[in-house]
CSV table of C-alpha atoms in Angstrom, one decimal:
chain,number,residue,atom,x,y,z
O,288,MET,CA,-11.7,77.5,-10.0
O,289,ALA,CA,-8.3,76.6,-8.6
O,290,GLU,CA,-8.8,79.0,-5.7
O,291,SER,CA,-12.2,77.6,-4.8
O,292,LYS,CA,-10.9,74.1,-5.0
O,293,GLY,CA,-8.0,75.0,-2.8
O,294,ALA,CA,-10.3,76.8,-0.4
O,295,LEU,CA,-12.5,73.7,-0.2
O,296,ILE,CA,-9.5,71.5,0.5
O,297,ALA,CA,-8.4,73.9,3.2
O,298,LYS,CA,-11.8,73.9,4.8
O,299,THR,CA,-12.0,70.1,4.8
O,300,MET,CA,-8.6,69.9,6.4
O,301,GLN,CA,-9.6,72.4,9.0
O,302,LYS,CA,-12.7,70.3,9.9
O,303,HIS,CA,-10.7,67.2,10.3
O,304,ALA,CA,-8.1,68.9,12.4
O,305,GLY,CA,-10.9,70.5,14.6
O,306,ARG,CA,-12.6,67.1,15.1
O,307,ALA,CA,-9.3,65.3,15.9
O,308,LYS,CA,-8.5,68.0,18.5
O,309,GLU,CA,-12.0,67.8,20.0
O,310,LYS,CA,-11.8,64.0,20.3
O,311,PHE,CA,-8.4,64.2,21.9
O,312,LEU,CA,-9.6,66.6,24.5
O,313,GLN,CA,-12.6,64.5,25.2
O,314,ASN,CA,-10.5,61.4,25.6
O,315,LEU,CA,-8.3,63.2,28.0
O,316,GLY,CA,-11.3,64.5,30.0
O,317,LYS,CA,-10.4,68.1,29.3
O,318,VAL,CA,-13.8,68.8,27.8
O,319,ASP,CA,-17.2,67.2,28.2
O,320,ARG,CA,-19.1,65.1,25.6
O,321,THR,CA,-22.8,65.2,24.7
O,322,ALA,CA,-24.2,62.0,26.1
O,323,ASP,CA,-27.3,60.1,24.7
O,324,ASP,CA,-27.9,56.8,26.5
O,325,ILE,CA,-30.9,55.9,24.5
O,326,PHE,CA,-29.1,56.3,21.2
O,327,ASP,CA,-26.2,54.3,22.6
O,328,GLU,CA,-28.6,51.4,23.3
O,329,HIS,CA,-30.0,51.7,19.8
O,330,LEU,CA,-26.5,51.7,18.4
O,331,LEU,CA,-25.6,48.6,20.4
O,332,ASN,CA,-28.6,46.7,19.1
O,333,PHE,CA,-27.9,47.8,15.6
O,334,THR,CA,-24.3,46.5,15.8
O,335,ARG,CA,-25.5,43.1,17.0
O,336,GLN,CA,-28.1,43.0,14.3
O,337,GLN,CA,-25.7,43.8,11.6
O,338,TYR,CA,-23.2,41.2,12.8
O,339,ALA,CA,-26.0,38.5,12.8
O,340,ALA,CA,-27.2,39.4,9.3
O,341,THR,CA,-23.6,39.4,7.9
O,342,ARG,CA,-22.9,36.0,9.4
O,343,LEU,CA,-26.2,34.5,8.3
O,344,GLN,CA,-25.6,35.8,4.7
O,345,LYS,CA,-22.1,34.3,4.7
O,346,GLU,CA,-23.2,30.9,6.0
O,347,PHE,CA,-26.2,30.7,3.7
O,348,ASN,CA,-24.1,31.5,0.7
O,349,ASN,CA,-21.8,28.7,1.6
O,350,TYR,CA,-24.8,26.4,2.2
O,351,ILE,CA,-26.2,27.1,-1.3
O,352,ARG,CA,-22.8,26.4,-2.8
O,353,CYS,CA,-22.7,23.1,-1.1
O,354,VAL,CA,-26.3,22.2,-2.1
O,355,ARG,CA,-25.5,23.0,-5.8
O,356,ALA,CA,-22.4,20.8,-5.5
O,357,VAL,CA,-24.5,17.9,-4.2
O,358,GLN,CA,-27.0,18.5,-6.9
O,359,ALA,CA,-24.3,18.2,-9.6
O,360,ALA,CA,-22.9,15.1,-7.8
O,361,SER,CA,-26.4,13.6,-7.7
O,362,LYS,CA,-27.0,14.1,-11.4
O,363,THR,CA,-23.6,12.6,-12.3
O,364,LEU,CA,-24.4,9.6,-10.1
O,365,MET,CA,-27.8,9.0,-11.6
O,366,ASP,CA,-26.4,9.4,-15.1
O,367,SER,CA,-23.8,6.7,-14.2
O,368,LEU,CA,-26.5,4.4,-12.8
O,369,ASN,CA,-28.6,4.8,-16.0
O,370,GLU,CA,-25.6,3.7,-18.0
O,371,ILE,CA,-24.6,0.6,-16.0
O,372,TYR,CA,-28.2,-0.5,-15.3
O,373,GLU,CA,-28.6,-2.8,-18.4
O,374,SER,CA,-31.4,-1.9,-20.7
O,375,GLN,CA,-32.6,-5.5,-20.9
O,376,TRP,CA,-33.6,-5.5,-17.2
O,377,THR,CA,-37.2,-4.7,-16.2
O,378,GLY,CA,-37.1,-1.3,-14.5
O,379,HIS,CA,-34.5,0.4,-16.7
O,380,ASP,CA,-37.1,2.9,-18.1
O,381,LEU,CA,-38.5,3.5,-14.6
O,382,LEU,CA,-35.0,4.1,-13.3
O,383,TYR,CA,-34.6,6.8,-16.0
O,384,VAL,CA,-37.9,8.4,-15.1
O,385,GLN,CA,-37.1,8.5,-11.4
O,386,ALA,CA,-33.7,10.0,-12.2
O,387,GLN,CA,-35.4,12.8,-14.1
O,388,ASN,CA,-37.8,13.3,-11.3
O,389,LEU,CA,-34.9,13.6,-8.8
O,390,ASP,CA,-33.1,16.1,-11.0
O,391,MET,CA,-36.3,18.2,-11.2
O,392,LEU,CA,-36.6,18.2,-7.5
O,393,TRP,CA,-33.0,19.4,-7.1
O,394,GLN,CA,-33.6,22.2,-9.6
O,395,ASP,CA,-36.8,23.3,-7.8
O,396,PHE,CA,-35.1,23.1,-4.4
O,397,THR,CA,-32.1,25.2,-5.4
O,398,HIS,CA,-34.3,27.7,-7.3
O,399,LYS,CA,-36.4,28.3,-4.1
O,400,LEU,CA,-33.3,28.6,-2.0
O,401,ALA,CA,-31.8,31.3,-4.3
O,402,ASP,CA,-35.0,33.3,-5.1
O,403,GLN,CA,-37.1,32.9,-2.0
O,404,VAL,CA,-34.4,32.7,0.8
O,405,LEU,CA,-31.1,34.2,-0.4
O,406,LEU,CA,-32.5,37.1,-2.4
O,407,PRO,CA,-34.6,38.5,0.6
O,408,LEU,CA,-31.6,37.9,2.9
O,409,ASN,CA,-29.4,40.0,0.6
O,410,THR,CA,-32.0,42.8,0.5
O,411,TYR,CA,-32.3,42.7,4.3
O,412,GLN,CA,-28.5,42.8,4.8
O,413,SER,CA,-28.0,45.6,2.3
O,414,GLN,CA,-29.8,48.1,4.7
O,415,PHE,CA,-26.9,47.9,7.2
O,416,PRO,CA,-24.1,49.6,5.3
O,417,GLU,CA,-26.3,52.6,4.4
O,418,MET,CA,-27.5,52.8,8.0
O,419,ARG,CA,-23.9,52.5,9.2
O,420,LYS,CA,-22.9,55.5,7.0
O,421,LYS,CA,-25.7,57.6,8.6
O,422,VAL,CA,-24.6,56.6,12.1
O,423,ASP,CA,-21.0,57.6,11.3
O,424,LYS,CA,-22.1,60.9,9.9
O,425,ARG,CA,-24.2,61.5,13.0
O,426,GLY,CA,-21.0,60.9,15.1
O,427,ARG,CA,-19.0,63.5,13.1
O,428,LYS,CA,-21.8,66.1,13.4
O,429,LEU,CA,-21.9,65.4,17.1
O,430,VAL,CA,-18.2,66.2,17.4
O,431,ASP,CA,-18.7,69.3,15.4
O,432,TYR,CA,-21.5,70.4,17.6
O,433,ASP,CA,-19.5,69.8,20.8
O,434,SER,CA,-16.5,71.6,19.3
O,435,GLN,CA,-18.7,74.7,18.4
O,436,ARG,CA,-20.3,74.5,21.8
O,437,HIS,CA,-16.9,74.6,23.6
O,438,ALA,CA,-15.6,77.4,21.3
O,439,PHE,CA,-18.7,79.5,22.1
O,440,GLN,CA,-18.3,78.8,25.8
O,441,SER,CA,-14.7,79.9,25.6
O,442,LEU,CA,-15.7,83.2,23.9
O,443,GLN,CA,-18.2,83.9,26.7
O,444,SER,CA,-15.9,82.9,29.5
O,445,ASN,CA,-13.8,86.1,29.6
O,446,PRO,CA,-16.0,89.2,29.6
O,447,LYS,CA,-13.1,91.6,29.6
O,448,LYS,CA,-11.8,90.4,26.2
O,449,ARG,CA,-15.1,89.6,24.8
O,450,ASP,CA,-15.5,90.4,21.1
O,451,GLU,CA,-19.2,90.7,20.2
O,452,LEU,CA,-18.6,90.0,16.5
O,453,LYS,CA,-16.8,86.7,17.3
O,454,VAL,CA,-19.5,85.9,19.9
O,455,THR,CA,-22.2,86.5,17.3
O,456,ARG,CA,-20.4,84.4,14.7
O,457,GLY,CA,-19.7,81.7,17.2
O,458,LYS,CA,-23.4,81.6,18.1
O,459,GLU,CA,-24.4,81.2,14.4
O,460,LEU,CA,-21.9,78.4,14.0
O,461,LEU,CA,-23.1,76.7,17.1
O,462,ASP,CA,-26.8,76.9,16.1
O,463,GLU,CA,-26.0,75.5,12.6
O,464,ALA,CA,-24.0,72.6,14.1
O,465,LYS,CA,-26.7,71.9,16.6
O,466,ARG,CA,-29.4,71.9,14.0
O,467,THR,CA,-27.5,69.5,11.7
O,468,TYR,CA,-26.7,67.1,14.5
O,469,GLU,CA,-30.2,67.1,16.0
O,470,GLN,CA,-31.8,66.4,12.6
O,471,LEU,CA,-29.7,63.3,12.0
O,472,ASN,CA,-30.0,62.3,15.7
O,473,SER,CA,-33.8,62.5,15.5
O,474,GLU,CA,-34.0,60.4,12.3
O,475,LEU,CA,-31.8,57.7,13.8
O,476,HIS,CA,-33.8,57.6,17.0
O,477,ASP,CA,-36.8,56.5,14.7
O,478,GLU,CA,-35.0,54.4,12.1
O,479,LEU,CA,-32.7,52.3,14.3
O,480,PRO,CA,-35.5,50.8,16.6
O,481,ALA,CA,-37.7,50.2,13.5
O,482,LEU,CA,-34.8,48.4,11.8
O,483,TYR,CA,-34.1,46.4,14.9
O,484,ASP,CA,-37.7,45.3,15.3
O,485,SER,CA,-37.9,44.2,11.6
O,486,ARG,CA,-35.5,41.4,12.4
O,487,VAL,CA,-38.3,39.3,13.9
O,488,LEU,CA,-40.6,39.4,10.9
O,489,PHE,CA,-37.7,38.9,8.5
O,490,LEU,CA,-36.4,35.9,10.3
O,491,VAL,CA,-39.8,34.3,10.7
O,492,THR,CA,-40.6,34.7,7.0
O,493,ASN,CA,-37.1,33.7,5.8
O,494,LEU,CA,-36.8,30.7,8.0
O,495,GLN,CA,-40.3,29.4,7.3
O,496,THR,CA,-39.5,29.6,3.6
O,497,LEU,CA,-36.2,27.8,4.1
O,498,PHE,CA,-37.6,25.0,6.2
O,499,ALA,CA,-40.7,24.5,4.0
O,500,ALA,CA,-38.5,24.2,0.9
O,501,GLU,CA,-36.3,21.6,2.8
O,502,GLN,CA,-39.3,19.7,4.0
O,503,VAL,CA,-40.9,19.4,0.5
O,504,PHE,CA,-37.6,18.5,-1.1
O,505,HIS,CA,-36.7,15.7,1.3
O,506,ALA,CA,-40.3,14.4,1.4
O,507,GLU,CA,-40.6,14.2,-2.4
O,508,SER,CA,-37.0,12.9,-2.9
O,509,ALA,CA,-37.8,10.2,-0.3
O,510,LYS,CA,-40.6,9.0,-2.5
O,511,VAL,CA,-38.2,8.9,-5.5
O,512,PHE,CA,-35.7,6.9,-3.6
O,513,SER,CA,-38.4,4.5,-2.4
O,514,GLU,CA,-39.3,3.9,-6.0
O,515,LEU,CA,-35.7,3.3,-6.9
O,516,GLU,CA,-35.3,0.9,-4.0
O,517,ALA,CA,-38.3,-1.1,-5.3
O,518,ILE,CA,-36.8,-1.2,-8.8
O,519,VAL,CA,-33.5,-2.6,-7.4
O,520,ASP,CA,-35.4,-5.1,-5.2
O,521,LYS,CA,-37.2,-6.4,-8.3
O,522,LEU,CA,-33.8,-7.0,-9.9
O,523,ALA,CA,-32.6,-8.7,-6.8
O,524,ASN,CA,-35.6,-11.1,-6.7
O,525,ASP,CA,-35.1,-11.9,-10.4
O,526,SER,CA,-31.4,-12.6,-9.8
O,527,GLN,CA,-32.2,-15.0,-6.9
O,528,ARG,CA,-34.6,-16.9,-9.1
O,529,GLY,CA,-31.9,-17.3,-11.7
O,530,SER,CA,-33.8,-15.3,-14.3
O,531,TYR,CA,-34.3,-11.7,-15.3
O,532,SER,CA,-37.6,-10.2,-16.5
O,533,LEU,CA,-36.5,-9.0,-19.9
O,534,LYS,CA,-38.4,-6.4,-21.8
O,535,ASN,CA,-40.3,-7.4,-25.0
O,536,ASN,CA,-40.1,-11.1,-24.3
O,537,SER,CA,-43.8,-11.5,-25.0
O,538,ASP,CA,-43.3,-10.3,-28.5
O,539,SER,CA,-40.5,-12.7,-29.3
O,540,GLN,CA,-42.4,-15.7,-27.8
O,541,SER,CA,-45.9,-14.9,-29.3
O,542,PRO,CA,-47.1,-16.6,-32.5
O,543,LYS,CA,-46.5,-14.5,-35.6
O,544,SER,CA,-49.3,-15.9,-37.9
O,545,PRO,CA,-52.8,-17.4,-37.7
O,546,ASN,CA,-51.4,-20.7,-38.9
O,547,ALA,CA,-49.1,-21.0,-36.0
O,548,ASN,CA,-52.0,-20.3,-33.7
O,549,SER,CA,-54.1,-23.0,-35.3
O,550,ALA,CA,-51.2,-25.5,-35.1
O,551,LEU,CA,-50.7,-24.7,-31.4
O,552,ILE,CA,-54.4,-25.2,-30.6
O,553,ILE,CA,-54.7,-28.5,-32.5
O,554,ASN,CA,-51.6,-30.0,-31.0
O,555,THR,CA,-52.7,-29.2,-27.5
O,556,GLN,CA,-56.2,-30.6,-27.9
O,557,PRO,CA,-56.9,-34.3,-27.1
O,558,ALA,CA,-57.9,-36.6,-29.9
O,559,HIS,CA,-61.7,-36.9,-30.6
O,560,ASN,CA,-63.6,-39.4,-32.7
O,561,ASN,CA,-65.5,-36.6,-34.5
O,562,ILE,CA,-62.2,-35.1,-35.9
O,563,SER,CA,-61.5,-36.8,-39.2
O,564,PRO,CA,-58.1,-38.2,-40.1
O,565,ALA,CA,-58.0,-36.1,-43.2
O,566,LEU,CA,-58.3,-32.9,-41.1
O,567,GLU,CA,-55.6,-34.0,-38.8
O,568,ASP,CA,-53.3,-35.0,-41.6
O,569,SER,CA,-53.8,-31.7,-43.5
O,570,THR,CA,-53.1,-29.8,-40.4
O,571,ALA,CA,-50.0,-31.7,-39.5
O,572,ALA,CA,-48.8,-31.3,-43.1
O,573,ALA,CA,-49.4,-27.5,-43.0
O,574,THR,CA,-47.6,-27.1,-39.7
O,575,GLY,CA,-44.8,-29.6,-40.3
O,576,ASP,CA,-45.7,-31.3,-37.1
O,577,SER,CA,-44.1,-34.7,-36.6
O,578,SER,CA,-44.5,-34.9,-32.8
O,579,PRO,CA,-45.3,-38.1,-31.0
O,580,THR,CA,-48.8,-36.6,-30.1
O,581,THR,CA,-49.7,-36.3,-33.8
O,582,GLN,CA,-48.5,-39.8,-34.7
O,583,LEU,CA,-50.4,-41.3,-31.8
O,584,ASN,CA,-53.6,-39.5,-32.8
O,585,GLY,CA,-53.1,-40.7,-36.4
O,586,ASN,CA,-52.7,-44.4,-35.3
O,587,ALA,CA,-55.8,-44.2,-33.1
O,588,ASN,CA,-57.9,-42.7,-35.8
O,589,SER,CA,-56.6,-45.2,-38.4
O,590,ASN,CA,-57.5,-48.2,-36.2
O,591,ALA,CA,-61.0,-46.7,-35.6
O,592,ASN,CA,-61.5,-46.3,-39.3
O,593,SER,CA,-60.4,-49.8,-40.2
O,594,ASN,CA,-63.2,-51.2,-37.9
O,595,ALA,CA,-65.9,-49.0,-39.5
O,596,ASN,CA,-68.0,-50.1,-42.5
O,597,SER,CA,-67.3,-48.8,-46.0
O,598,ASN,CA,-70.4,-46.5,-46.1
O,599,VAL,CA,-69.3,-44.6,-43.0
O,600,ASN,CA,-65.7,-44.3,-44.4
O,601,SER,CA,-67.1,-42.9,-47.6
O,602,ASN,CA,-69.2,-40.3,-45.8
O,603,ALA,CA,-66.3,-39.4,-43.5
O,604,ASN,CA,-64.0,-38.9,-46.3
O,605,SER,CA,-66.5,-36.7,-48.1
O,606,ASN,CA,-67.0,-34.7,-45.0
O,607,SER,CA,-63.3,-34.5,-44.5
O,608,ASN,CA,-62.7,-33.0,-47.9
O,609,SER,CA,-65.5,-30.5,-47.4
O,610,ASN,CA,-64.1,-29.5,-44.1
O,611,ASP,CA,-60.6,-29.2,-45.6
O,612,ASN,CA,-61.8,-26.8,-48.2
O,613,SER,CA,-63.8,-24.8,-45.7
O,614,LEU,CA,-60.9,-24.6,-43.3
O,615,ASN,CA,-58.4,-23.5,-46.0
O,616,ASN,CA,-60.8,-20.7,-47.1
O,617,GLN,CA,-61.3,-19.6,-43.5
O,618,ASP,CA,-57.6,-19.6,-42.8
O,619,GLU,CA,-57.0,-17.5,-46.0
O,620,SER,CA,-59.6,-14.9,-45.1
O,621,THR,CA,-58.4,-14.8,-41.5
O,622,LYS,CA,-54.9,-14.3,-42.6
O,623,ASN,CA,-55.8,-11.4,-44.9
O,624,ALA,CA,-57.8,-9.7,-42.1
O,625,ILE,CA,-55.4,-10.2,-39.2
O,626,LEU,CA,-52.0,-9.7,-40.7
O,627,PRO,CA,-52.2,-5.9,-41.4
O,628,ALA,CA,-53.4,-5.3,-37.8
O,629,LYS,CA,-50.6,-7.5,-36.4
O,630,ARG,CA,-48.0,-5.5,-38.3
O,631,VAL,CA,-49.3,-2.3,-36.7
O,632,GLU,CA,-49.3,-3.9,-33.2
O,633,GLU,CA,-45.8,-5.3,-33.7
O,634,LEU,CA,-44.4,-2.0,-35.0
O,635,TYR,CA,-46.1,0.3,-32.5
O,636,ASP,CA,-46.9,-2.0,-29.6
O,637,ILE,CA,-50.4,-0.6,-28.9
O,638,PRO,CA,-50.7,-0.9,-25.1
O,639,VAL,CA,-53.5,-2.9,-23.5
O,640,GLY,CA,-56.5,-0.7,-22.6
O,641,ALA,CA,-55.7,2.0,-25.3
O,642,THR,CA,-58.9,3.1,-27.1
O,643,THR,CA,-58.6,2.8,-30.9
O,644,ASP,CA,-62.2,3.5,-31.8
O,645,ASN,CA,-63.6,6.8,-33.2
O,646,LEU,CA,-60.1,8.3,-33.8
O,647,PRO,CA,-59.1,10.5,-36.7
O,648,ALA,CA,-57.5,8.9,-39.7
O,649,GLY,CA,-53.9,8.0,-39.1
O,650,VAL,CA,-54.2,8.1,-35.3
O,651,LEU,CA,-53.2,4.8,-33.6
O,652,TYR,CA,-54.4,5.8,-30.1
O,653,ARG,CA,-54.3,8.7,-27.6
O,654,VAL,CA,-52.1,9.2,-24.5
O,655,LYS,CA,-52.1,11.7,-21.6
O,656,ALA,CA,-48.9,13.1,-20.2
O,657,THR,CA,-48.1,12.0,-16.6
O,658,TYR,CA,-44.8,13.9,-16.4
O,659,LYS,CA,-43.5,17.1,-17.9
O,660,TYR,CA,-41.0,16.7,-20.7
O,661,ASN,CA,-38.8,19.3,-22.3
O,662,ARG,CA,-37.4,18.3,-25.7
O,663,GLU,CA,-33.7,17.9,-26.1
O,664,ASP,CA,-33.7,17.9,-29.9
O,665,VAL,CA,-35.6,19.7,-32.7
O,666,ASP,CA,-37.5,16.5,-33.7
O,667,GLU,CA,-38.8,15.9,-30.2
O,668,LEU,CA,-42.1,17.1,-28.6
O,669,SER,CA,-42.3,19.1,-25.3
O,670,PHE,CA,-45.4,18.8,-23.1
O,671,GLU,CA,-46.8,19.6,-19.7
O,672,VAL,CA,-48.5,17.2,-17.3
O,673,GLY,CA,-52.1,16.5,-18.3
O,674,GLU,CA,-51.7,17.4,-22.0
O,675,THR,CA,-53.2,14.9,-24.5
O,676,ILE,CA,-51.1,13.6,-27.5
O,677,ARG,CA,-52.3,11.6,-30.5
O,678,VAL,CA,-49.9,8.7,-31.3
O,679,VAL,CA,-49.3,8.4,-35.1
O,680,GLU,CA,-47.1,6.2,-37.3
O,681,TYR,CA,-43.6,7.3,-38.1
O,682,ASP,CA,-43.1,8.7,-41.6
O,683,ASP,CA,-40.2,6.2,-41.9
O,684,PRO,CA,-40.6,3.1,-39.7
O,685,GLU,CA,-36.8,2.7,-39.7
O,686,GLU,CA,-36.5,5.9,-37.6
O,687,GLN,CA,-38.5,4.4,-34.7
O,688,GLU,CA,-36.5,4.1,-31.5
O,689,GLU,CA,-37.4,1.7,-28.6
O,690,GLY,CA,-39.4,3.4,-25.9
O,691,TRP,CA,-40.2,6.4,-28.1
O,692,LEU,CA,-43.4,7.3,-29.9
O,693,MET,CA,-44.4,9.8,-32.6
O,694,GLY,CA,-47.2,12.1,-31.7
O,695,ILE,CA,-49.2,15.2,-32.4
O,696,LYS,CA,-50.1,17.4,-29.3
O,697,GLU,CA,-53.8,18.3,-29.2
O,698,GLY,CA,-54.5,22.0,-29.2
O,699,THR,CA,-51.2,23.1,-30.9
O,700,ASN,CA,-50.8,20.3,-33.5
O,701,GLU,CA,-47.1,20.2,-32.7
O,702,LYS,CA,-45.5,17.0,-33.9
O,703,GLY,CA,-42.5,15.1,-32.7
O,704,MET,CA,-41.0,12.1,-30.8
O,705,PHE,CA,-41.5,11.7,-27.1
O,706,PRO,CA,-40.7,9.0,-24.4
O,707,ALA,CA,-43.6,6.7,-24.0
O,708,ASN,CA,-43.0,6.2,-20.2
O,709,PHE,CA,-43.8,9.9,-19.7
O,710,THR,CA,-47.4,9.2,-20.7
O,711,LYS,CA,-50.3,6.7,-20.1
O,712,PRO,CA,-52.8,5.5,-22.7
O,713,LEU,CA,-56.3,6.8,-22.8
């Protein structure tokens, strides 16, 4: 084994020495060199193509690194804006939604750049090192062929000292070297032009993908920034008017009971002769109203009653008592019927336009997803755009969070919390 390994090393060294000697003689012009102008042109094209692919790969790798850096900076910026944009301002939830949309656009953009542009570019560029090895091997085999050709010519050049055995052996070595060289040379004559021509189709496909991804990203992100600008413009307009549109103001300002509604209606109605003093007095007593409007109405009715005859007063008082009893009974029944519904509305803020008819037991209303949402906790609900969710009550109302709903996704019956502004009522 040691002898065969040593013989292999010696043979390799002999080849290197023979090639070095042949190249030296060729450079000095002592011996000729096999020329192939067509191959030389193919090789020149290949070298230019490899340089262009290497540079494009380098610059695009750098571009993707910069894009990802901007993506990270954009997310950090939007997170900061969400924190400093006060939650009481109208548009806070919309700002959050648009920030999420922008982040998804960035993710989709970088994904396309990596998978649809960089990956094909890496595959395209990986052809050149292997082809370069084959070109180099062809160069070595060409030197071997020239060396054997010159050795054989030397054996034939002196007929007086000609050794037929050496001539025969030289011819065998020359034929073997020529066969090896011509096989590689023929393959490269086919492969190099084909590789060079492939650059057109590759660049067209790769650049179209790149520019299309850029166009979609910038067009869609422009829409997001337009929405963000509108949100900030709304805040600027509110600031100029000296007031801000606060969320949930309607809930804090709306009446909380039917009695309050009744008092509000009575106090804003003008006084009429057909409204009895007893009704007005009972209403004022129930609502605790001591406003000038109530007192004025009372004085006017008192003067009118003093001018009426006793029979009319008696009938009016009787009617007043009857009306009082009827009104009290009506208020009580209305209170019992409305209060449970009001509690549900106040707790769950059923939106205007939501259908509450013909729903399964326990379902408040149904919504449809307008944005995709991926849950960030185990008690949340993930969904795709277009999926339908049944909104239900929280098991514990104390767990309810502002802007979040509890729902069951139709089709899978998955249950969890989800942001209300990612959906619209049905």
